XYZ file of C-alpha atoms in Angstrom:
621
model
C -12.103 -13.378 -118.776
C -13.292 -16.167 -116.599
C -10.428 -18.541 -118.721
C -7.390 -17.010 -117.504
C -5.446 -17.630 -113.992
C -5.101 -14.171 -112.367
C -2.540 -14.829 -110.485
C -0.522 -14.925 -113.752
C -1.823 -11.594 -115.611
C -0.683 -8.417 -115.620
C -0.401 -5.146 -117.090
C 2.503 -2.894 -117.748
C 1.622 0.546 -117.428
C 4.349 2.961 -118.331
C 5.818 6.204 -120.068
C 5.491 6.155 -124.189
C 9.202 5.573 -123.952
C 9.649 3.403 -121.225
C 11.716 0.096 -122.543
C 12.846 -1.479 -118.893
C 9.583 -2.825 -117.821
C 10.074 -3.759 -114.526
C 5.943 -4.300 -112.588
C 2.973 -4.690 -113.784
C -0.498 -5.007 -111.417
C -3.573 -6.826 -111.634
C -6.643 -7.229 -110.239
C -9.840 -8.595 -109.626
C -12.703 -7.949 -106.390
C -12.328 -9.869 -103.489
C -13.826 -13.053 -103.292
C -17.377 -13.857 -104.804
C -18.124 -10.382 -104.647
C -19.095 -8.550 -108.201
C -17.580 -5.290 -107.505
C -15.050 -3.747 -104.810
C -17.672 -3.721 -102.049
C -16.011 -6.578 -100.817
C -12.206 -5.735 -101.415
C -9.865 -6.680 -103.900
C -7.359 -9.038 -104.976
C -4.311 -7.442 -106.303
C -1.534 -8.758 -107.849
C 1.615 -7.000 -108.621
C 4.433 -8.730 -110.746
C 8.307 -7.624 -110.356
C 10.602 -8.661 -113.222
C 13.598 -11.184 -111.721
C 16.366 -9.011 -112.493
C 18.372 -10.944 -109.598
C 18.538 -13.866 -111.569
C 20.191 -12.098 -114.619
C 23.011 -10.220 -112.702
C 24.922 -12.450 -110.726
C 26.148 -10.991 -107.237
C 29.354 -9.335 -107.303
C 29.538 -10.100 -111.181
C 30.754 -7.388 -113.582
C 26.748 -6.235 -114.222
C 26.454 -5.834 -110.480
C 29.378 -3.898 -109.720
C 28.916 -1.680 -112.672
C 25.380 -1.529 -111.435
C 26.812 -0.658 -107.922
C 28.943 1.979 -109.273
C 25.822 3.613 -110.920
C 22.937 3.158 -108.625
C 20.353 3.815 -110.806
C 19.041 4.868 -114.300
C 19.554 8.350 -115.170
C 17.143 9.435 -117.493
C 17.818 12.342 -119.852
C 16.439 14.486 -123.097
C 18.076 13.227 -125.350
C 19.400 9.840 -123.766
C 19.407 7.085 -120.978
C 21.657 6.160 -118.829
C 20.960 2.614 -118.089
C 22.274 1.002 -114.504
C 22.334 -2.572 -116.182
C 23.726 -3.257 -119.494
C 21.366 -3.687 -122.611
C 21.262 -7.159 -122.802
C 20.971 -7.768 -118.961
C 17.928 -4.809 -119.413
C 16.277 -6.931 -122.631
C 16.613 -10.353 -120.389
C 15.492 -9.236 -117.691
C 12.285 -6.890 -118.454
C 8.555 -8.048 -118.429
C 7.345 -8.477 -121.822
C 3.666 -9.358 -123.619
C 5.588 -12.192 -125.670
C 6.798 -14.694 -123.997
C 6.367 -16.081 -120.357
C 8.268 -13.991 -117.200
C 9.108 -15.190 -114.461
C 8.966 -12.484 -111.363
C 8.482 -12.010 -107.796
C 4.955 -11.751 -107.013
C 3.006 -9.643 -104.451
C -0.418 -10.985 -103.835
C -2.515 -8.789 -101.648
C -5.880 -9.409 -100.398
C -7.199 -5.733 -99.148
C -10.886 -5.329 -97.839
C -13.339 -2.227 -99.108
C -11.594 0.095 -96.637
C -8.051 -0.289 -97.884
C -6.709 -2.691 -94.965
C -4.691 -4.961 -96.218
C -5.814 -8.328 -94.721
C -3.407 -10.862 -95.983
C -0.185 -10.781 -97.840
C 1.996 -13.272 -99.939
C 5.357 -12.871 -101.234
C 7.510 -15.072 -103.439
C 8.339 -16.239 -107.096
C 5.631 -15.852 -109.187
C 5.356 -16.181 -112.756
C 3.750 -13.727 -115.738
C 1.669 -16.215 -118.703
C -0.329 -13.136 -119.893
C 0.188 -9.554 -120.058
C -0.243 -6.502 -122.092
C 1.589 -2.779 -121.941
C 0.099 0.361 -121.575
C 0.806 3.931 -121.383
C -0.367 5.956 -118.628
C -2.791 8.024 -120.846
C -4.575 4.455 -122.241
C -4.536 2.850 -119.031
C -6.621 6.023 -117.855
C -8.870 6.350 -121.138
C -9.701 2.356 -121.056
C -10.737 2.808 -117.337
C -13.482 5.022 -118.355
C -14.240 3.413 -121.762
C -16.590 0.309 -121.574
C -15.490 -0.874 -124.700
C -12.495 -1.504 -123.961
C -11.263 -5.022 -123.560
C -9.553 -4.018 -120.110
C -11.691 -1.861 -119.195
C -13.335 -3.883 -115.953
C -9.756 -4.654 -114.712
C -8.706 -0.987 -114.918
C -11.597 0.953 -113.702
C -11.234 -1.554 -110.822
C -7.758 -0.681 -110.502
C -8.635 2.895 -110.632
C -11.140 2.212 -107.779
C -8.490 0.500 -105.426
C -5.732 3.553 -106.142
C -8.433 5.770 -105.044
C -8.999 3.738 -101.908
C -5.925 3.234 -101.044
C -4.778 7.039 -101.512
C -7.663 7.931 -99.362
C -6.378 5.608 -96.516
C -3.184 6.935 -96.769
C -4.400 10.737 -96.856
C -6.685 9.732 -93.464
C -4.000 8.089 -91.701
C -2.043 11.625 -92.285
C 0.154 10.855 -95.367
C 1.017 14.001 -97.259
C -0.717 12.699 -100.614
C -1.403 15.381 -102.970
C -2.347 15.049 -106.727
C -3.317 17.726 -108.957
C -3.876 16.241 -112.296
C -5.272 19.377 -114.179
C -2.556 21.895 -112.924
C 0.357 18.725 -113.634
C 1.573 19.139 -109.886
C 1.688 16.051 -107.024
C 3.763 15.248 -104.038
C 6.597 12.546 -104.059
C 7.060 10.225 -101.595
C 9.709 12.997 -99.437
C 6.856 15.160 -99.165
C 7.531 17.916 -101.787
C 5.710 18.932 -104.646
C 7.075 17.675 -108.361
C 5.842 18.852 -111.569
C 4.288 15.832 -113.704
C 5.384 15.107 -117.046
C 2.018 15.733 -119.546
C 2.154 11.872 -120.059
C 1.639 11.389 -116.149
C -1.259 13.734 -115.932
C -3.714 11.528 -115.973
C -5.382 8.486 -113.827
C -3.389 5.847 -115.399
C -0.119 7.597 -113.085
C -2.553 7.705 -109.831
C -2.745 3.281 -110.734
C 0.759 2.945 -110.862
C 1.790 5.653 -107.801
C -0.903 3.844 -105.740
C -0.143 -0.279 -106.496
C 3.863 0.627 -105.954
C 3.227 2.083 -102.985
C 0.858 -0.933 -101.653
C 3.650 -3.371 -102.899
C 6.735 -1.716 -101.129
C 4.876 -1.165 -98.460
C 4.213 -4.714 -97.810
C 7.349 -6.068 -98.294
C 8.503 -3.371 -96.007
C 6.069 -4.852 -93.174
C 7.113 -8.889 -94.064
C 10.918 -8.000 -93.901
C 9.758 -6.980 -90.259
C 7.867 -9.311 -89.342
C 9.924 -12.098 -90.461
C 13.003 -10.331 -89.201
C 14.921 -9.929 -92.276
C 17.414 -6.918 -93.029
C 16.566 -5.410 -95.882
C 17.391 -2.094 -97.718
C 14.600 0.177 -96.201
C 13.526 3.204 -97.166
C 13.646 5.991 -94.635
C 12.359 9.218 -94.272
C 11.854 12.556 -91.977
C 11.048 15.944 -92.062
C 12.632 18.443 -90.209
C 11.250 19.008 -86.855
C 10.049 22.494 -87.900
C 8.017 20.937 -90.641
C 4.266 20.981 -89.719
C 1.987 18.236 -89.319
C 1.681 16.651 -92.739
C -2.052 17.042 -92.481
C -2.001 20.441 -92.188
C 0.278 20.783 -95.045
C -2.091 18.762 -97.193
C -5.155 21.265 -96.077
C -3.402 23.770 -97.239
C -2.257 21.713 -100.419
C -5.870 21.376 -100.947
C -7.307 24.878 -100.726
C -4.624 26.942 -102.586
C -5.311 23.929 -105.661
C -9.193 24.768 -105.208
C -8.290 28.667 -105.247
C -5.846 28.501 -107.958
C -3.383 30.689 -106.376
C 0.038 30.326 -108.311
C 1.810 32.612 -106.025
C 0.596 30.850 -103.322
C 0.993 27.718 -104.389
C 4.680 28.271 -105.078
C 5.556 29.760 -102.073
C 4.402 26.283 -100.287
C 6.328 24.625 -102.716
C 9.415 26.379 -101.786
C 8.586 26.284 -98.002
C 7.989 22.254 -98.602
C 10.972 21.662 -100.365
C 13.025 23.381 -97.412
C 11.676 21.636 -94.980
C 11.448 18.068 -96.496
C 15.256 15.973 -95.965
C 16.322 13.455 -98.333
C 14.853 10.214 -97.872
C 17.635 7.068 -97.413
C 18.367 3.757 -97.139
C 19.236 1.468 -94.427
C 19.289 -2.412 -92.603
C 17.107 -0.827 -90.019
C 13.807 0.482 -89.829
C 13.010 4.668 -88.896
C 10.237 5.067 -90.261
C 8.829 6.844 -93.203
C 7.350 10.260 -92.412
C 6.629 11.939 -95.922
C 4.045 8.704 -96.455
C 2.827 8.160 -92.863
C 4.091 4.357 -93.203
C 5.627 2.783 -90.044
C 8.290 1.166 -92.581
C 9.277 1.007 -96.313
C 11.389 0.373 -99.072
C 12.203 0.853 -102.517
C 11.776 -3.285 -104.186
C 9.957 -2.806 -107.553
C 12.591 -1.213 -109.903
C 15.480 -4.045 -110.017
C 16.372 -3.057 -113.204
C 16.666 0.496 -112.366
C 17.304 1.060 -108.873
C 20.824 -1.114 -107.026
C 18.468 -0.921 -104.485
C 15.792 -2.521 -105.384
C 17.833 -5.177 -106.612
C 20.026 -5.745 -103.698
C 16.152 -6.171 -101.534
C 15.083 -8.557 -104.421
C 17.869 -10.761 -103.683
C 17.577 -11.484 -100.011
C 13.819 -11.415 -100.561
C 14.041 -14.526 -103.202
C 16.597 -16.306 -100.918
C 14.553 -16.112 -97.903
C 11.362 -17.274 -99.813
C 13.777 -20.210 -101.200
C 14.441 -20.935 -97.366
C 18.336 -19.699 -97.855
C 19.947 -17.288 -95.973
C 21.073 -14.002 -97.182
C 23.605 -13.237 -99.385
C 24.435 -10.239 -97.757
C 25.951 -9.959 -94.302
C 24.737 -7.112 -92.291
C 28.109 -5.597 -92.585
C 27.793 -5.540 -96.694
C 24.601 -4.048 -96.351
C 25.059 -1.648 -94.352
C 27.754 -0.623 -96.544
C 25.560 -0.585 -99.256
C 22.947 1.570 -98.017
C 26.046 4.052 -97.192
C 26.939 4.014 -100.784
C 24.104 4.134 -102.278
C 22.947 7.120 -99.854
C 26.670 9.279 -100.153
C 26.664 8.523 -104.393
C 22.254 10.264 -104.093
C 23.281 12.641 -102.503
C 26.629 14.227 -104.448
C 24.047 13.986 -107.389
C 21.824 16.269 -105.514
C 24.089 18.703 -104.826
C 25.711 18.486 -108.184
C 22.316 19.113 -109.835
C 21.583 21.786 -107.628
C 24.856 23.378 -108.284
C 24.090 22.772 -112.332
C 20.999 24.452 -112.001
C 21.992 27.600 -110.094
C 24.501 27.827 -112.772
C 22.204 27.824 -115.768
C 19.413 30.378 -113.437
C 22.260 32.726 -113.382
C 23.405 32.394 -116.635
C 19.968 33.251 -117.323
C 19.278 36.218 -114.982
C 21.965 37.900 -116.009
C 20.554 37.743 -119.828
C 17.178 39.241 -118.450
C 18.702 41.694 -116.264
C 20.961 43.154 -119.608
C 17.374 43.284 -121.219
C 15.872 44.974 -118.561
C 12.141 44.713 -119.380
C 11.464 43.775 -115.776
C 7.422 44.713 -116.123
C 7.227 42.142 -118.562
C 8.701 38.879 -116.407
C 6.587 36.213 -114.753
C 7.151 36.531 -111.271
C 9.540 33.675 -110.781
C 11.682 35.268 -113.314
C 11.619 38.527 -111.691
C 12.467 37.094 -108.711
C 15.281 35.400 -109.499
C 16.838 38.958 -110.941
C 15.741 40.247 -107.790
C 17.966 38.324 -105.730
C 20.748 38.508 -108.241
C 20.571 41.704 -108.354
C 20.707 41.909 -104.356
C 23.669 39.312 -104.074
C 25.472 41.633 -106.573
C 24.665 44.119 -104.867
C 23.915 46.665 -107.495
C 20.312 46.807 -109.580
C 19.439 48.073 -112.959
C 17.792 50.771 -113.804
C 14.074 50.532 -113.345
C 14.621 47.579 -110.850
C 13.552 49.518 -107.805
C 10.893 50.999 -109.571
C 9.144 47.572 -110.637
C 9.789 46.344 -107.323
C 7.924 49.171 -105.723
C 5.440 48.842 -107.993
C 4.675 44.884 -107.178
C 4.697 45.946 -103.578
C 2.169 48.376 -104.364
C 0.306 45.919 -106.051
C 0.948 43.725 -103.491
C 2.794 40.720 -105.618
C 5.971 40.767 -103.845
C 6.333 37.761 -101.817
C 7.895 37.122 -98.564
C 11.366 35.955 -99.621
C 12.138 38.651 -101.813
C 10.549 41.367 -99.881
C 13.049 39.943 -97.183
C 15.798 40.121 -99.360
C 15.523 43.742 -100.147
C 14.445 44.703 -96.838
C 17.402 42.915 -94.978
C 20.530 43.412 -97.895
C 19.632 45.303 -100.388
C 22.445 47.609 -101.221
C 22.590 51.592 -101.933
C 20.062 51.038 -104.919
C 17.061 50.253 -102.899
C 17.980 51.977 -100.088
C 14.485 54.093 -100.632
C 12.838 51.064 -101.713
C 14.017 49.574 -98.353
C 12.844 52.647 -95.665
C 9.354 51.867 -97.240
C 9.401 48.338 -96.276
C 10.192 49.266 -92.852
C 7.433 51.367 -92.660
C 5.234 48.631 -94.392
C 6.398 46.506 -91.655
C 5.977 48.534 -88.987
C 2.461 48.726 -90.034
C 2.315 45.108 -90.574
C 4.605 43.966 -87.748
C 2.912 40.078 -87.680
C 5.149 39.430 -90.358
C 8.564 40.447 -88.693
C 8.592 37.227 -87.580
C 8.735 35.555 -90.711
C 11.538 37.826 -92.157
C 13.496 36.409 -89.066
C 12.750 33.165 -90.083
C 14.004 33.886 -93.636
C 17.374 35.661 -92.400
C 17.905 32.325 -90.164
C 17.563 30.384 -93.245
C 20.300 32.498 -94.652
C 22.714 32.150 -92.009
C 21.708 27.817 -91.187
C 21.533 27.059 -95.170
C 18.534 25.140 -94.448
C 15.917 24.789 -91.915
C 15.271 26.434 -88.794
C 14.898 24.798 -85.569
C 12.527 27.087 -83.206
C 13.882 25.231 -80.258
C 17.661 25.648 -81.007
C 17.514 28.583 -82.867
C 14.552 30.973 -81.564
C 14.490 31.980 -78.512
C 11.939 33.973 -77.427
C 11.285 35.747 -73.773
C 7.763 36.652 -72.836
C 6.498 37.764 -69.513
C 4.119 39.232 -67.701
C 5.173 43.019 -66.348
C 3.324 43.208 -63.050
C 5.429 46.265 -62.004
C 2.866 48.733 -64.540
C -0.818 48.850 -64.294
C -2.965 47.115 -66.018
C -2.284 43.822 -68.059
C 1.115 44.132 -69.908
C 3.683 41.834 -71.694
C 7.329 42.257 -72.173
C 8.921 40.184 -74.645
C 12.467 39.452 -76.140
C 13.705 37.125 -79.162
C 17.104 36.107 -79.520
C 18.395 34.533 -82.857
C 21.351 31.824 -82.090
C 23.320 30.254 -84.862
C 27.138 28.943 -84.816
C 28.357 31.223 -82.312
C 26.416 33.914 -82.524
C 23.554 35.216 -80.979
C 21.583 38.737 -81.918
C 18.812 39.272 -79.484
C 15.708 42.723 -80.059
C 15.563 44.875 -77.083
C 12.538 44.273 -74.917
C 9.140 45.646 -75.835
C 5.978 46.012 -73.825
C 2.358 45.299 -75.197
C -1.165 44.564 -73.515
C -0.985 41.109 -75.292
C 1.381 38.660 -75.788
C 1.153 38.168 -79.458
C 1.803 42.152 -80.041
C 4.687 42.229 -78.064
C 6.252 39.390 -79.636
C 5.582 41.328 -83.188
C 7.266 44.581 -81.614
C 10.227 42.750 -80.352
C 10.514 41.042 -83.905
C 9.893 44.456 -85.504
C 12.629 46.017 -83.510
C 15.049 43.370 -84.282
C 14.647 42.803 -87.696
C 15.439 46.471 -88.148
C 18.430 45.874 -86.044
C 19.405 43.231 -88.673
C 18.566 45.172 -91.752
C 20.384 48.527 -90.032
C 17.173 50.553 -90.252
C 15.547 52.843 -88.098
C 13.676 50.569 -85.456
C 9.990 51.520 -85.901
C 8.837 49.118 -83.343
C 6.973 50.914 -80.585
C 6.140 50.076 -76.374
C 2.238 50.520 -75.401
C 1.712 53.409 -72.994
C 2.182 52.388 -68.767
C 1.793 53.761 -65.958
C 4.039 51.644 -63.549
C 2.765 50.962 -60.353
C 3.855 52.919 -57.226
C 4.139 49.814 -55.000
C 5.234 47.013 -57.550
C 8.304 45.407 -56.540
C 10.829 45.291 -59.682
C 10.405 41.240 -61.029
C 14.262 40.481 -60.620
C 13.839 36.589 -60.184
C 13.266 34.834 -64.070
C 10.903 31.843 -63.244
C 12.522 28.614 -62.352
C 11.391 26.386 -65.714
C 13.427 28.692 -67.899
C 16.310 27.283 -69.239
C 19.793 28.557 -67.484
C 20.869 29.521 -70.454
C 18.619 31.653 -71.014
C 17.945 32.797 -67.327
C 21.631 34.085 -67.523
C 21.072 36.009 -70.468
C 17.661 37.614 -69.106
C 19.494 38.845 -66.185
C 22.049 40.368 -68.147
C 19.011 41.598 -70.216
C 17.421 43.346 -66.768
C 20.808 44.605 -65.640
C 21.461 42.488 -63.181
C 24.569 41.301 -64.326
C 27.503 43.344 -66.613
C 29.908 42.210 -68.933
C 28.882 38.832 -69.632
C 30.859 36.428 -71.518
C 31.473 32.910 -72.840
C 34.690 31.414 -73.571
C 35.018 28.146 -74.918
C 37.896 25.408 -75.376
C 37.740 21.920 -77.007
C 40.009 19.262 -75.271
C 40.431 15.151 -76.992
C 40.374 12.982 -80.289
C 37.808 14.012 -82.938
C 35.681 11.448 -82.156
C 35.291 11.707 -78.413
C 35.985 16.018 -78.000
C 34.918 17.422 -74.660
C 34.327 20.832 -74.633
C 34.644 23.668 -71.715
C 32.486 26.851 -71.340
C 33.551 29.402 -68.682
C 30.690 32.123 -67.934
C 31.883 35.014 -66.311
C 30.233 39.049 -65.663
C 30.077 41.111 -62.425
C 27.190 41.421 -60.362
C 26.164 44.966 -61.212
C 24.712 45.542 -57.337
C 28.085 44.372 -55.780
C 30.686 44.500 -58.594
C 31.354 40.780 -57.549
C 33.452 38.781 -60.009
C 30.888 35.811 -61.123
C 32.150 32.801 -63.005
C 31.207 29.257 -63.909
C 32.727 26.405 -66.240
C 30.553 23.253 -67.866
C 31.915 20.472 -69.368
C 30.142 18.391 -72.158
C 30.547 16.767 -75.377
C 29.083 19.541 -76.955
C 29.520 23.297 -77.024
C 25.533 23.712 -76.294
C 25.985 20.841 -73.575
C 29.072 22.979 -72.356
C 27.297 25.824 -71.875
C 23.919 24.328 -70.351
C 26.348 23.189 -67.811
C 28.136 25.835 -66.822
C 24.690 28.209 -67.139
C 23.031 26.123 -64.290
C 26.201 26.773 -62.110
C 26.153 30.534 -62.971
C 22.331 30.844 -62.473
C 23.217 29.612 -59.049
C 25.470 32.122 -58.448
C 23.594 35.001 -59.395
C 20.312 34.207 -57.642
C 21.920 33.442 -54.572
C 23.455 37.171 -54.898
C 19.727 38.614 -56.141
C 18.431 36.755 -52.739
C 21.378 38.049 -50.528
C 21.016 42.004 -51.703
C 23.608 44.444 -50.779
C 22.185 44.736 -47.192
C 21.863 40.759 -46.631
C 18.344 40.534 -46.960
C 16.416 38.687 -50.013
C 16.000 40.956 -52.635
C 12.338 41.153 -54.361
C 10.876 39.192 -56.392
């Protein structure tokens, strides 16, 4: 095609549906070059919506009020009205004008140059995602250089992204792949295919870029920000694991991830200021190549035209700041309102399976969703039990609902439930993790093992021989549930005891959890003193742990205006060698602050009485 101008070609690639064509990419190798040895030279073309909906017109603040397209079964939702939609979209018929992307990226998948502005669409053709992956591999075809080279540069640039740490996952056979936040999605069977790895890869490039120019020329735009929680994982190791339960074909396994992902993977938003985006590994990002069916990407394509024009924005950063707070509060009541749809329709469901009663016969997400009905309800079927037993014979039953039962089941599995204590007892590495899941329960999300885990483990030098004691506390709101102390020759058993014994505590079960045999030494001074790096927090709660102190307590009171509270925590117990009144108050402007605070001031108070004794002399340590 040596005729045509390549700056002004493109192809569409989209669903068999799609009508709102908003991109379409091109590309050609870098240079001289005849292949992508050298790099490429990619082109990506984004229909002008901006000059179709006029700012603050009826169109925009209908489009405002909307936020996006919302695509259903049986019909679409569109954000911009139909003629607005037929104006503005990229068609094979007629010239379009657009705003270009022109990136010049070397063999590697460094980007080495980029150009933004209007650009304009002579030539173009559409394609589904399924052709766009068959003419990539066809030589006949009359696009077929252009797309197996744009098949070549996805794959480059997804392999950059997965070695700089991104959590890229696509698994084309099974239909699964990650989104942008991190979690896994199920592809539609039009998407399974190469010709959706082209388009993922080229929109990601594109945003991206325009990201990084907004930056560097100092330009608020709507990014695109994203984190994970902090008990997440490195994104790395997520993807290794990604990688081998695909290559093992696990199902359970692979849905368990997906759950654990999807719990630990926020919402992405937007914003005038940059944070980051941690699901993709990208310093900065945003959403610009859907202006026909994202505000968003509409509101970016604005200021992004003006400032190419050389005019200033037509947004204040007051408006878009306002904006991004719409746009993020409107997301997010749709989340919860789909969540809340679907939990409807699951239980709807349940209960018709659970009337049937031909548990044996359910896949195991379907079982496991009458599980935990029948759990919540607190009453099972008949045969219930008995097909749970069986999967945990048959070792199927998965952590969450082997938690579930173990933790509340009710009178029905109360059998059911003394075995999986024993199981656990003989098992006790994974006491741990049914903490973790009854933590989930009581946060609604996420844990924290810094705010919410506390664990105590130290060495016993008053027995012979090496020996560990170790103590977990669970904190959430206000409370705090903490095992009794259990002794091991190695750390990592005695932190499986203590979890042992107080999941059992939790579940009110017999605590199975079990000390190793000591001798204690005849001349070992009792350890009264907790080391100094330990938080005083927790240093006042050990020595109320050893016995050093009785009756300990924590009162709290919240003094000012909503918006600038201060609260008060007053400690108080008795020294048990003394009977000496101890107390303390913190101040902060929160309660953990408060407490922190008046902790260090307690701590004080106790050690100096631990180093004083009863006869006046330091006590040992």
């Amino acid at each position: 095609m040596a005729e045509h101008n390549p700056a002004e070609h493109g192809i569409m690639i989209d669903a068999p549906t799609t009508a709102d064509r908003d991109d379409a990419v091109w590309i050609e190798p870098l240079g001289d070059g005849p292949g992508p040895e050298t790099g490429f030279d990619v082109w990506i073309h984004i229909a002008r919506a901006a000059d179709h909906v006029r700012t603050g017109g009826p169109a925009d603040t209908e489009a405002r009020r909307r936020v996006h397209t919302r695509y259903r079964a049986d019909h679409t939702r569109h954000m911009l009205p139909a003629p607005v939609v037929e104006a503005a979209s990229l068609t094979p018929d007629r010239p379009c004008d657009t705003f270009a992307v022109h990136l010049r990226i070397d063999a590697a998948g460094r980007v080495l140059d980029a150009e933004l502005g209007p650009g304009r669409l002579t030539r173009s053709w559409t394609m589904t995602h399924a052709e766009a992956a068959t003419a990539s591999g066809d030589p006949a075809h009359p696009l077929h250089d252009t797309l197996a080279l744009a098949l070549r540069f996805a794959q480059t640039m997804l392999a950059a992204r997965r070695n700089a740490g991104a959590l890229a996952f696509y698994d084309l056979l099974s239909g699964f792949a990650t989104n942008e936040e991190g979690q896994i999605v199920r592809l539609d069977s039009a998407e399974r295919n190469s010709g959706y790895i082209i388009v993922q890869e080229f929109m990601i490039a594109a945003n991206a870029q325009i990201a990084a120019w907004a930056v560097r020329e100092d330009l608020p735009i709507l990014f695109r920000n994203h984190r994970l929680a902090s008990v997440a994982g490195d994104p790395a190791e997520l993807r290794g694991e990604l990688d081998d339960i695909a290559a093992s074909g696990d199902g359970a396994a692979f849905e368990m991830l997906r759950t654990r992902m999807k719990m630990v993977s926020r919402a992405a938003t937007y914003g005038p200021t940059v944070h980051g985006h941690h699901g993709l590994q990208l310093p900065v990002y945003t959403h610009a190549t859907s202006p026909i069916r994202r505000y968003p990407d509409l509101v970016t394509q604005r200021i992004l035209l003006a400032a190419a024009l050389g005019h200033p924005s037509p947004y204040s950063p007051e408006e878009l700041a306002a904006t991004a707070d719409h746009v993020n509060e409107h997301l997010d009541a749709e989340r919860r309102a789909k969540a809340e749809f679907f939990k409807q329709r699951a239980h709807a469901e349940t209960a018709r399976q659970m009337e049937a009663a031909d548990f044996a016969s359910l896949p195991y997400k379907q079982f496991a969703r009458v599980l935990q009905f029948a759990v919540e309800r607190g009453e099972a079927p008949a045969g219930l039990a008995d097909e749970t037993a069986r999967r945990l014979d048959a070792r199927e039953l998965q952590l969450r609902e082997f938690a579930s039962v173990y933790l509340y089941g009710g009178p029905d599995f109360q059998s059911l439930r003394e075995r999986l204590n024993r199981r656990l007892a003989r098992e006790p590495q994974q006491a741990q993790s049914v903490l973790n899941v009854y933590l989930q329960d009581r946060l609604g999300g996420p844990v924290s093992n810094e705010a919410n885990v506390r664990w105590t483990v130290e060495a016993e030098p008053a027995y012979e021989g090496p020996l560990f004691g170790a103590q977990v506390a669970l904190v959430f709101d206000e409370t705090r549930v903490e095992s009794p102390k259990r002794l091991q020759r190695n750390k990592k058993d005695a932190r499986n005891q203590a979890a042992l014994a107080l999941a059992a505590q939790l579940a009110g079960l017999p605590d199975l959890s079990s000390d190793a045999a000591a001798k204690p030494r005849a001349d070992a001074p009792r350890k009264l003193l907790v080391d100094a790096a330990v938080n005083p927090a927790e240093a006042v709660q050990i020595y109320a742990a050893r016995g050093v102190v009785d009756g300990l307590s924590w009162d709290f009171e919240v003094d000012g205006p909503s918006h600038e509270r201060v609260f008060t925590c007053r400690g108080e117990a008795l020294l048990r060698s003394t009977g000496e009144h101890v107390a303390a108050e913190g101040r902060g402007p929160t309660k953990q602050a408060a407490k922190t605070a008046a902790s260090l001031e307690l701590r004080v108070v106790i050690e100096a009485g631990l180093a004083l004794g009863e006869t006046g002399s330091r006590s040992p340590a």
